[in-house]
Structures are given as C-alpha cells and as structure tokens.
Short mmCIF file of C-alpha atoms in Angstrom, two decimals:
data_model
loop_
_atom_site.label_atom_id
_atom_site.label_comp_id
_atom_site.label_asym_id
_atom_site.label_seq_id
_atom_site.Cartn_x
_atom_site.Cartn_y
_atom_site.Cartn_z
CA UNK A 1 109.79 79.00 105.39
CA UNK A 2 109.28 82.53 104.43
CA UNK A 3 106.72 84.88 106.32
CA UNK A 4 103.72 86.64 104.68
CA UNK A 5 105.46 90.13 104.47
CA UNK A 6 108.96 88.66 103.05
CA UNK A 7 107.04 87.15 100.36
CA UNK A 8 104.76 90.19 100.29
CA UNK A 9 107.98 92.48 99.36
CA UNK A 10 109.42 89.79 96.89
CA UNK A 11 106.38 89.83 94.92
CA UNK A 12 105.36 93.72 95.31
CA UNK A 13 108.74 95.22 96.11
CA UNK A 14 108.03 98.84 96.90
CA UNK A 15 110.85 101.72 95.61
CA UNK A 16 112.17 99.53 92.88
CA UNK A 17 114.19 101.26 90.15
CA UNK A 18 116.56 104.41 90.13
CA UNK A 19 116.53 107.76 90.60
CA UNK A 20 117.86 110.21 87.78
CA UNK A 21 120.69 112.39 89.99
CA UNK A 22 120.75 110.77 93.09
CA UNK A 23 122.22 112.78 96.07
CA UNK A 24 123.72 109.20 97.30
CA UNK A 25 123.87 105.88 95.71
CA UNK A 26 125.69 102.52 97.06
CA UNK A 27 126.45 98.99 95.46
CA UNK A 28 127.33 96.27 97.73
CA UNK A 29 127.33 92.73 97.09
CA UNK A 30 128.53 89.43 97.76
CA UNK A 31 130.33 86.84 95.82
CA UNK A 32 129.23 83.98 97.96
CA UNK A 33 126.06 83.82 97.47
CA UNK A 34 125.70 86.49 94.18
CA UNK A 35 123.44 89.12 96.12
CA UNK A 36 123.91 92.61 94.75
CA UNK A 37 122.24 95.33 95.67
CA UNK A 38 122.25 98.86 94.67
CA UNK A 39 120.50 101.56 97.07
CA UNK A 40 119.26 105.49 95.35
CA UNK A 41 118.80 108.39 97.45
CA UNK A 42 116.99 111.10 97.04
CA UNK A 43 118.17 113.97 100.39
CA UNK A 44 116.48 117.55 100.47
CA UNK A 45 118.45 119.89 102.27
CA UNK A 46 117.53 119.23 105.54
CA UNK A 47 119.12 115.92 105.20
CA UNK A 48 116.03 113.89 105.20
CA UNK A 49 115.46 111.54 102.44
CA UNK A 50 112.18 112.42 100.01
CA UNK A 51 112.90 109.09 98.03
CA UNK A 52 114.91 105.84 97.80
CA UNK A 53 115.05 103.27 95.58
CA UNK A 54 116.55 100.20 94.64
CA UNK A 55 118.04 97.32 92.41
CA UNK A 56 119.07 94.06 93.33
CA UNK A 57 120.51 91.37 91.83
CA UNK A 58 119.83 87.76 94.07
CA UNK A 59 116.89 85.41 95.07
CA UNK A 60 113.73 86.05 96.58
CA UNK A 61 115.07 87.53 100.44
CA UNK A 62 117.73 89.78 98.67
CA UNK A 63 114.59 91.15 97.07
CA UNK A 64 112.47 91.69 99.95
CA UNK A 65 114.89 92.97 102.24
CA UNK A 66 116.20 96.04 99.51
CA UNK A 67 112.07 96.79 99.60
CA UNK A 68 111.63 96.85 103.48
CA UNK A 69 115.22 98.85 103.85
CA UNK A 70 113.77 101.60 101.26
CA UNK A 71 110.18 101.46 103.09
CA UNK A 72 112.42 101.84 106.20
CA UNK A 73 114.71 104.78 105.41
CA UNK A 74 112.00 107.35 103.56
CA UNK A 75 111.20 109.73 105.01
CA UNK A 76 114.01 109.36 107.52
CA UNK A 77 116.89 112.20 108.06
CA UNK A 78 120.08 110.60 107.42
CA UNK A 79 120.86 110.13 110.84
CA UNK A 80 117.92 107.89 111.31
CA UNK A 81 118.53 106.24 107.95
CA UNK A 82 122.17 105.13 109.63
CA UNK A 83 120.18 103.27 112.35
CA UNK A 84 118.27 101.27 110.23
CA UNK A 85 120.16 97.87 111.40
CA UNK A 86 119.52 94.06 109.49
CA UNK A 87 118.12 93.17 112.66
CA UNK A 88 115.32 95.95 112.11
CA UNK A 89 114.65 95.08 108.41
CA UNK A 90 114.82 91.49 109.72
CA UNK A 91 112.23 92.54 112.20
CA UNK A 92 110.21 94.28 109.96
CA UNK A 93 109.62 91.34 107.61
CA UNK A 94 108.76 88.70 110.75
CA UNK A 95 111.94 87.21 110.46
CA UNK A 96 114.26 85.09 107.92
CA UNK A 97 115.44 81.77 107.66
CA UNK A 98 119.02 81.73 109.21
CA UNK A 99 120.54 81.04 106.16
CA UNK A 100 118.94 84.51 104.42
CA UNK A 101 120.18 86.70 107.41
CA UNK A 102 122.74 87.60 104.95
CA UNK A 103 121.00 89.49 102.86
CA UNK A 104 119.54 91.45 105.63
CA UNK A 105 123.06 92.34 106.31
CA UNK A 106 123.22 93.36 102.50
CA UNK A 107 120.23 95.94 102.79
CA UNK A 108 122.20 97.35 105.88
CA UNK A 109 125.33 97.89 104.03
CA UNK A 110 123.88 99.19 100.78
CA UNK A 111 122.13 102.15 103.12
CA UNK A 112 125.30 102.67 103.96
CA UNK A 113 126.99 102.95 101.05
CA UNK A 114 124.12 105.38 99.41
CA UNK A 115 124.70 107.59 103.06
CA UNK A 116 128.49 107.53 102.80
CA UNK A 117 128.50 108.67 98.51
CA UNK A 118 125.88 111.07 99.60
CA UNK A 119 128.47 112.22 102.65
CA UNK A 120 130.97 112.44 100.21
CA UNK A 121 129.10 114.18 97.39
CA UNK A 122 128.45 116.93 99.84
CA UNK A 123 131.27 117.14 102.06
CA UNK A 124 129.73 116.54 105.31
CA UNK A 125 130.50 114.00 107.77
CA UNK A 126 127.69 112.16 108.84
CA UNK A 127 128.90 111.26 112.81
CA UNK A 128 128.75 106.91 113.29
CA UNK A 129 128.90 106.33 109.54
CA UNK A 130 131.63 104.25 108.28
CA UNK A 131 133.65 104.32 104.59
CA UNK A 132 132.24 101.02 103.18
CA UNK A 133 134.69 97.84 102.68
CA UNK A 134 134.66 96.46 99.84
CA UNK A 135 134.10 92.40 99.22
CA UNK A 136 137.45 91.39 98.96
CA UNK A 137 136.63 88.29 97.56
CA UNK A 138 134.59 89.58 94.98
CA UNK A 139 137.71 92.00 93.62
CA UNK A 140 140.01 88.41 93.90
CA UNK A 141 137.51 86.83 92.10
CA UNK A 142 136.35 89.08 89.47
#
C-alpha cells in the first residue's frame, strides 16, 4: 500500500522535464526492474542548485521518488544535495513498500550522477562524492 504523499508525487510530480544547458545531468537505471531515471541541474556559482528536474522511465514509486529527490535537492548547495540519502526521500514520502525501496535507491544515485557530470563539467571535486558505476547488467544485456 502506497502512502498519501507517494501517490501525491506520482500523480502531481513536481520538477518534471529538462533543463536547456544543464550545469549537471545523470542517467541511472536498472535492468531488473526497467527504472530509469534521468536527474537536470541547474548550479549558480555559489554551488547551490536554482533548479532540478527530472525524467523517469518506471512505475508509479520510480515516479514519486525522482519528484521528492528534486523537491529535496533545490535550493540545496551541492554539498547538501550529496546528503540527500534513499532513506530521506523514503522518509519524505511516509515510507515504501519493501519491494519499491529500490527506486528510492534510484533517486539517490541519479543525484549523484547529475553532482558528479556537474563536478566534472567544472573541474571541481566535490569532497564524499563518488564516480557513478554503471549497471553492469544493463551494458551485458543491452
């Protein structure tokens, strides 16, 4: 059973689309269950993010936790956009059926995928943030 804000987010997700120029962006997904998500940010030059958005590829929880990720990071600096853990987005939406924690994970790793492109697009490193893995199983596969 899915709370009142996950099924708030799936059926209003906030920040959905793209952003023209993004300072970061990051695709993760994962062939196991067909999740994909793809995270936009927009970083002024104090390193705090003025926009995010996002598109995503899955069911109904992929959906909802790409929204409550971007309502999560805005306004954040990029530091406090890397501690922004599936547990909190988890949190945030009153919880998810065990088998949906996955996609929680998802929103985690697409943040930082969008923070490590927009570490690497400026040449900064930002300190705890890791280069993403890729899904092995989805380069096997596809």
């Amino acid at each position: 059973m899915y709370s009142e804000k996950v099924m708030d987010h799936f059926n209003n997700p906030r920040n959905m689309g793209e952003i023209e120029n993004p300072s970061g962006v990051g695709t993760v997904g994962n062939a196991k269950c067909g999740d994909i998500m793809r995270m936009y940010l927009d970083v002024d030059e104090a390193g705090v993010i003025q926009d995010v958005k996002f598109k995503t590829f899955g069911c109904g929880a992929a959906v909802a936790t790409s929204s409550m990720a971007t309502e999560l990071v805005k306004g954040k600096t990029v530091t406090e956009a890397l501690q922004v853990t599936n547990k909190a987005v988890m949190e945030a939406l009153d919880g998810l059926p065990p088998v949906k924690v996955h996609c929680s994970l998802l929103a985690e790793e697409a943040i930082h995928a969008a923070l490590w492109d927009y570490a690497q697009k400026k040449g900064i490193v930002i300190e705890g943030l890791e280069e993403p893995v890729e899904d092995i199983e989805e380069k096997i596969e596809g």
